[in-house]
PDB file of C-alpha atoms and ligand atoms in Angstrom:
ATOM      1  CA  UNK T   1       0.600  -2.398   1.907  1.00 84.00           C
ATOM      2  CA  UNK T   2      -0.927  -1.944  -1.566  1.00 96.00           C
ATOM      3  CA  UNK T   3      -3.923  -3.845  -2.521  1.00 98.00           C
ATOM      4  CA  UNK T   4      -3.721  -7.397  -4.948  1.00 98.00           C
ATOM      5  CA  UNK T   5      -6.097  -5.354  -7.173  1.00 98.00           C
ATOM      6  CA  UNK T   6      -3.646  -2.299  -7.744  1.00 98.00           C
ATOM      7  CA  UNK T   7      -0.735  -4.810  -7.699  1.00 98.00           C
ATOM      8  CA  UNK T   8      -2.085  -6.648 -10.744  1.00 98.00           C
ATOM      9  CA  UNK T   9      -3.103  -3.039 -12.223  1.00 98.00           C
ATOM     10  CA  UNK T  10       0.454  -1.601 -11.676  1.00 98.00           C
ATOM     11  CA  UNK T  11       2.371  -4.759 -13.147  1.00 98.00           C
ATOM     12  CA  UNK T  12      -0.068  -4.621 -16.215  1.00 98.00           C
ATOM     13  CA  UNK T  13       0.974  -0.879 -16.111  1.00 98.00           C
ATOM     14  CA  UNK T  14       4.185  -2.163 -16.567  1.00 98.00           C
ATOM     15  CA  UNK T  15       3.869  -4.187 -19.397  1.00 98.00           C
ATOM     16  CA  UNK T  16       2.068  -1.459 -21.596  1.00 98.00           C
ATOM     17  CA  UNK T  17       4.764   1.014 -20.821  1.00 98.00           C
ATOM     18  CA  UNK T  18       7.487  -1.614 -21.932  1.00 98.00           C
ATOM     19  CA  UNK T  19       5.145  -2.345 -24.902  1.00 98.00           C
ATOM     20  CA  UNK T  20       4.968   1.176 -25.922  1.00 98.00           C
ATOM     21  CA  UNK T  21       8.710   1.592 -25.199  1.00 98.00           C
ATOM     22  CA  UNK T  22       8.776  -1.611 -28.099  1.00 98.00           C
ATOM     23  CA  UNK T  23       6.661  -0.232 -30.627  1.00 98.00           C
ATOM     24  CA  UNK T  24       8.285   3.221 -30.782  1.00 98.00           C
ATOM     25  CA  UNK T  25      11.638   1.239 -30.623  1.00 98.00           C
ATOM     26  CA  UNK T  26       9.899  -0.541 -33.932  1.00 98.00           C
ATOM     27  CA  UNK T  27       8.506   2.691 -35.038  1.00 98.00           C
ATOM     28  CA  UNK T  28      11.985   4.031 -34.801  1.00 98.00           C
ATOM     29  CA  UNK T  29      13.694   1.259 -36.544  1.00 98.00           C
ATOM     30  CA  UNK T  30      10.882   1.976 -39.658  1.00 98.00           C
ATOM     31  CA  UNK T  31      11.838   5.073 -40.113  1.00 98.00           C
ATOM     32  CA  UNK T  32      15.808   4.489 -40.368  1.00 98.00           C
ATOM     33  CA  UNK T  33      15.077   2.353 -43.177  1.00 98.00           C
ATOM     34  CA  UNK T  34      13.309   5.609 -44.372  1.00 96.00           C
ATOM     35  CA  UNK T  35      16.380   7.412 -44.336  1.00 97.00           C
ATOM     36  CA  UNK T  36      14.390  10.012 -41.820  1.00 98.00           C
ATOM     37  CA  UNK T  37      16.477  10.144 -39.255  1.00 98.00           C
ATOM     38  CA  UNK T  38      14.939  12.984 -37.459  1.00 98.00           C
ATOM     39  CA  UNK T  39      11.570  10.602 -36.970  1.00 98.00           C
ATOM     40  CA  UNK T  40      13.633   8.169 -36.473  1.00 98.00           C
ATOM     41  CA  UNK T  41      15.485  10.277 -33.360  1.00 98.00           C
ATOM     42  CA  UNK T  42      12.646  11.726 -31.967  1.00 98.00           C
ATOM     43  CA  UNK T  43      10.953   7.708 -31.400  1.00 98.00           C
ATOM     44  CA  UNK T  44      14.221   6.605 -30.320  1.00 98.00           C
ATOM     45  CA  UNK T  45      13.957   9.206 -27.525  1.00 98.00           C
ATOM     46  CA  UNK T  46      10.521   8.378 -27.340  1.00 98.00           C
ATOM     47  CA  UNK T  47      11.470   4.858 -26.732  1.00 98.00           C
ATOM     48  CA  UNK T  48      13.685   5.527 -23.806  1.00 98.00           C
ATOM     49  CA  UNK T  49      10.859   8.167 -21.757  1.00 98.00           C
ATOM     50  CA  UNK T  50       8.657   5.179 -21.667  1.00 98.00           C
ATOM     51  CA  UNK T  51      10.964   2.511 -20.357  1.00 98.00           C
ATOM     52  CA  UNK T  52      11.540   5.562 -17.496  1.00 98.00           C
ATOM     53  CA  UNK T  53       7.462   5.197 -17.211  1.00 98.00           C
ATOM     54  CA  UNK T  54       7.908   1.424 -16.851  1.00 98.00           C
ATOM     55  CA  UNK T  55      10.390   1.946 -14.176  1.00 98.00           C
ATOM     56  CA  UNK T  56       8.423   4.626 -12.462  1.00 98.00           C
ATOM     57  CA  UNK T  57       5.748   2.033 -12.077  1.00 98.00           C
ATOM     58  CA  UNK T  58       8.462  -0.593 -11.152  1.00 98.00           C
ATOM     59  CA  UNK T  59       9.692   1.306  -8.536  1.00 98.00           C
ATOM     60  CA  UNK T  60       6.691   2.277  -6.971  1.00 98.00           C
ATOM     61  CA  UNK T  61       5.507  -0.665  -6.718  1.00 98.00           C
ATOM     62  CA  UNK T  62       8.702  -2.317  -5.099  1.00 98.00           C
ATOM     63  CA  UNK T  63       8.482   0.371  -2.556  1.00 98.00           C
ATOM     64  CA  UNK T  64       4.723  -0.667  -1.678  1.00 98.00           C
ATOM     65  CA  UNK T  65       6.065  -4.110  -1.317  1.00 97.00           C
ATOM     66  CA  UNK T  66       4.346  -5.517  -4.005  1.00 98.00           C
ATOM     67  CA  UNK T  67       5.026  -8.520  -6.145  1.00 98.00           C
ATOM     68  CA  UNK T  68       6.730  -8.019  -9.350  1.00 98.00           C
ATOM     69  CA  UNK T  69       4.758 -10.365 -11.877  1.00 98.00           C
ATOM     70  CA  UNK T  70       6.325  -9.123 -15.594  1.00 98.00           C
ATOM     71  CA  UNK T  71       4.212 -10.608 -18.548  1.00 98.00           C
ATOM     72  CA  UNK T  72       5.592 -11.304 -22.115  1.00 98.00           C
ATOM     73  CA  UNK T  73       5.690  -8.052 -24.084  1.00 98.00           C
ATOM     74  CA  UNK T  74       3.541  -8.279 -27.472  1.00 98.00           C
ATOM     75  CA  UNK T  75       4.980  -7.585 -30.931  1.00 98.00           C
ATOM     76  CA  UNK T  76       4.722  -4.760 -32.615  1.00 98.00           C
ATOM     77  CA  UNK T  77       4.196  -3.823 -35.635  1.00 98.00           C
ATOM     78  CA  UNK T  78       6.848  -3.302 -37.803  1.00 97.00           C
ATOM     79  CA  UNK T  79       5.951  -1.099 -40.715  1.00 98.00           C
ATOM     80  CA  UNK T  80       3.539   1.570 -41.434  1.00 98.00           C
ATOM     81  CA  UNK T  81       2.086   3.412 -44.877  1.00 97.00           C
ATOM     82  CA  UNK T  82       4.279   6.591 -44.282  1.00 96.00           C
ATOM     83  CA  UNK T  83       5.235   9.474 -41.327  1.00 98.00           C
ATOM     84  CA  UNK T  84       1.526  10.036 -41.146  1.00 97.00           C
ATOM     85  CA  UNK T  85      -0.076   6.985 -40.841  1.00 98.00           C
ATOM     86  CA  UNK T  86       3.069   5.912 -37.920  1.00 98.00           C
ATOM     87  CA  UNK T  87       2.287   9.584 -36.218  1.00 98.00           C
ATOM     88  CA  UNK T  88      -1.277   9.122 -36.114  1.00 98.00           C
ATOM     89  CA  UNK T  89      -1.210   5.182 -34.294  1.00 98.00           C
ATOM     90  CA  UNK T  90       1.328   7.430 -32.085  1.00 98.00           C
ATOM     91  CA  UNK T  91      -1.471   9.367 -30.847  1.00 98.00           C
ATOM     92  CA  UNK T  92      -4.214   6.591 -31.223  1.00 98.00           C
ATOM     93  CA  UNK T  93      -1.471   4.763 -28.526  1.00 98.00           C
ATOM     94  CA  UNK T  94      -1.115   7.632 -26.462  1.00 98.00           C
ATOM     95  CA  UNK T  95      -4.806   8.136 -26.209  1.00 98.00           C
ATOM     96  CA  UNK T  96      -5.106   4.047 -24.827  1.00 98.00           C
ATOM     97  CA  UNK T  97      -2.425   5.197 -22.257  1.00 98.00           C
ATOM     98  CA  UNK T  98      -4.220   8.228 -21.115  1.00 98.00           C
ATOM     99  CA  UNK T  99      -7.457   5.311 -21.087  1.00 98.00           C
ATOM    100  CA  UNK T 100      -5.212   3.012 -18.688  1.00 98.00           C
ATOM    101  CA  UNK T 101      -4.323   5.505 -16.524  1.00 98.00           C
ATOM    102  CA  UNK T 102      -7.429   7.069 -16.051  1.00 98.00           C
ATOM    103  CA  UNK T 103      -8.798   3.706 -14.920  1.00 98.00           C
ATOM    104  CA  UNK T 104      -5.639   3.303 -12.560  1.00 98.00           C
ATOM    105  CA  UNK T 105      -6.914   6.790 -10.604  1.00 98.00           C
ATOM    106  CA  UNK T 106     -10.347   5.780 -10.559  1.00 98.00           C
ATOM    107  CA  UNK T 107      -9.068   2.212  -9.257  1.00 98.00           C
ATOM    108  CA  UNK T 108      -7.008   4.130  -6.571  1.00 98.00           C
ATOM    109  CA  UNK T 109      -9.954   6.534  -5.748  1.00 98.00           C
ATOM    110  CA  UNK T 110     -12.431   4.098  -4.899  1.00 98.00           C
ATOM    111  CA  UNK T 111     -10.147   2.284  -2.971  1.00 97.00           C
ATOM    112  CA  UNK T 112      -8.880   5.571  -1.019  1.00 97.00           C
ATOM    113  CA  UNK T 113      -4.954   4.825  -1.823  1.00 98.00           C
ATOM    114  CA  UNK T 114      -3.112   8.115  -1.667  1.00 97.00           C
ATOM    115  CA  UNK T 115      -0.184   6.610  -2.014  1.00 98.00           C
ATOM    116  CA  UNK T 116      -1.285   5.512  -5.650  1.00 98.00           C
ATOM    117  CA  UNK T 117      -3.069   8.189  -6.311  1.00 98.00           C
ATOM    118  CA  UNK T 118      -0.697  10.632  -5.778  1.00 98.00           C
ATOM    119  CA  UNK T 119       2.065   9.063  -7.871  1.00 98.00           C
ATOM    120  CA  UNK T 120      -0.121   8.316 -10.546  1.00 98.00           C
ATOM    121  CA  UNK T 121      -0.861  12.327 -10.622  1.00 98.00           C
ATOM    122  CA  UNK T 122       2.478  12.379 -12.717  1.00 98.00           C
ATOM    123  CA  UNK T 123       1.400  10.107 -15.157  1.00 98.00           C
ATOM    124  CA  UNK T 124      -1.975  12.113 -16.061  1.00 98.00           C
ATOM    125  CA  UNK T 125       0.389  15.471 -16.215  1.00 98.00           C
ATOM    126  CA  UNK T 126       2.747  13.474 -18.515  1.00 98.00           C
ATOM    127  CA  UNK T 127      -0.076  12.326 -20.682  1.00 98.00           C
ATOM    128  CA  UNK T 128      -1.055  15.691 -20.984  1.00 98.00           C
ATOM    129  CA  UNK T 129       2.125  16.713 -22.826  1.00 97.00           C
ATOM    130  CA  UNK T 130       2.290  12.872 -24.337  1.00 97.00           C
ATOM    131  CA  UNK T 131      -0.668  13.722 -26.482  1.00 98.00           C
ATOM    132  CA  UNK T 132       0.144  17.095 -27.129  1.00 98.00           C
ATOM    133  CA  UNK T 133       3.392  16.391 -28.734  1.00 97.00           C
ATOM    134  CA  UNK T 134       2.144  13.373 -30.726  1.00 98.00           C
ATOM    135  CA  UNK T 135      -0.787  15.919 -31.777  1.00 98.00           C
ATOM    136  CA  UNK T 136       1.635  18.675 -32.707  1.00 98.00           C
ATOM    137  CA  UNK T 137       3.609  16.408 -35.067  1.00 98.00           C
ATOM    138  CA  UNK T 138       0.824  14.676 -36.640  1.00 98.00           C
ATOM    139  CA  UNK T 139      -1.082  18.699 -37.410  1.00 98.00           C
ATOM    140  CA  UNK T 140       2.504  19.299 -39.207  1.00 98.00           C
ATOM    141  CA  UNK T 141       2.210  16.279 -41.110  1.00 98.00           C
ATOM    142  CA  UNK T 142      -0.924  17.172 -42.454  1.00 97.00           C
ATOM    143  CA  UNK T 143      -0.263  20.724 -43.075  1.00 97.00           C
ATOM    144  CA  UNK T 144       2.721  19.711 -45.409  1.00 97.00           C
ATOM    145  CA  UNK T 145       0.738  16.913 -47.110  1.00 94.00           C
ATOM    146  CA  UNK T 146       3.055  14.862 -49.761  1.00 89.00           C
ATOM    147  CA  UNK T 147       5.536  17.811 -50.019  1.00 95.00           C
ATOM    148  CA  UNK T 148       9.358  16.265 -49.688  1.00 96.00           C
ATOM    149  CA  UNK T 149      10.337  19.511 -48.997  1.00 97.00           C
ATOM    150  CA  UNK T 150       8.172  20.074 -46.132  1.00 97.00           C
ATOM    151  CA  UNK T 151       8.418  16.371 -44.810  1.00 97.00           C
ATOM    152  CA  UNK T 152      12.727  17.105 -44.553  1.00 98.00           C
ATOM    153  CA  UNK T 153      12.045  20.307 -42.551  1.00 98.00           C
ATOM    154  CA  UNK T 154      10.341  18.406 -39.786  1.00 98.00           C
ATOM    155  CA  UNK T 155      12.796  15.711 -40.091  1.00 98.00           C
ATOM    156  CA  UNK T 156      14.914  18.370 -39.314  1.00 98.00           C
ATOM    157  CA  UNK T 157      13.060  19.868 -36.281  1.00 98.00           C
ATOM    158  CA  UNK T 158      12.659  16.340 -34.598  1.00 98.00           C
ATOM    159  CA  UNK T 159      16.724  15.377 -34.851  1.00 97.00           C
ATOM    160  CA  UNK T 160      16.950  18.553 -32.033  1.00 97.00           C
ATOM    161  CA  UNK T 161      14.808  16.180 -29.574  1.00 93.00           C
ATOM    162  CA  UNK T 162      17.327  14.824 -26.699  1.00 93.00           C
ATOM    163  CA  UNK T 163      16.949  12.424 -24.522  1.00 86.00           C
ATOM    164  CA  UNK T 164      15.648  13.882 -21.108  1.00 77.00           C
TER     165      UNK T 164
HETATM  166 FE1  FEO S 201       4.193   6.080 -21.108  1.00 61.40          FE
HETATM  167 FE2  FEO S 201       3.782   7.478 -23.774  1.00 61.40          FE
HETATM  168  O1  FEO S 201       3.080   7.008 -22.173  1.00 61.40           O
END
């Protein structure tokens, strides 16, 4: 049986993956009105690898026979100053995530759960690559500065992105 302590930690777990699932949904919906529909693509697929996250979580926890407690999901923001400034809160999220579920280890360390602490082992591997890709978009953005040109060839590169 999994402790009240990791309960509570797993359904808040829950609500930031369905919260970043909403702001890259957002982030998404910003760029469409941008007529970038690579960015806006990429987010979209973006959107739907974190409600799998949420569900990982969801599962996990139903299988532990914990109690499902789901909280209201906050707004997000809606627009940003351009690709850079939405790719670089991207990261800045991504980097909180990596935060949360370095606490969730430590939380399932000290209380010796295995169970938790090996299924959370995915979720620092995925951050890994989480951070990496938000990093590897954001260095292109800054390489190609306010260049159209350059902006439309990444828009290009991120339409390729599918859904996994
Ligand atoms: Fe679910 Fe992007 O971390």
């Amino acid at each position: 049986m999994i402790s009240k302590k990791m309960e509570e930690a797993i359904n808040k777990q829950i609500n930031e993956e369905m919260y970043s699932a909403y702001l890259y949904l957002s982030m998404a919906g910003y760029f469409a009105e941008q007529n970038l529909m690579g960015f806006h693509n990429w987010l979209y697929v973006q959107y739907h690898e974190e409600l799998v996250h949420a569900e990982k979580f969801y599962k996990y926890l139903v299988e532990r026979g914990g109690q499902v407690r789901l909280a209201a999901i906050k707004e997000p923001e809606h627009t940003w100053k351009g690709p850079r400034d939405a790719f670089e809160a991207v990261l800045k999220h991504e980097r909180h995530i990596t935060g949360r579920i370095n606490e969730l280890v430590d939380m399932a360390e000290a209380e010796k759960d295995r169970a938790s602490f090996a299924m959370l082992q995915w979720f620092v591997n995925e951050q890994v690559e989480e951070e990496a890709n938000a990093q590897d978009i954001l260095a292109k953005l800054e390489m190609v500065g306010d260049h159209k040109q350059g902006l439309l060839m990444i828009d290009r590169a991120l339409a390729e992105r599918k859904k996994g």
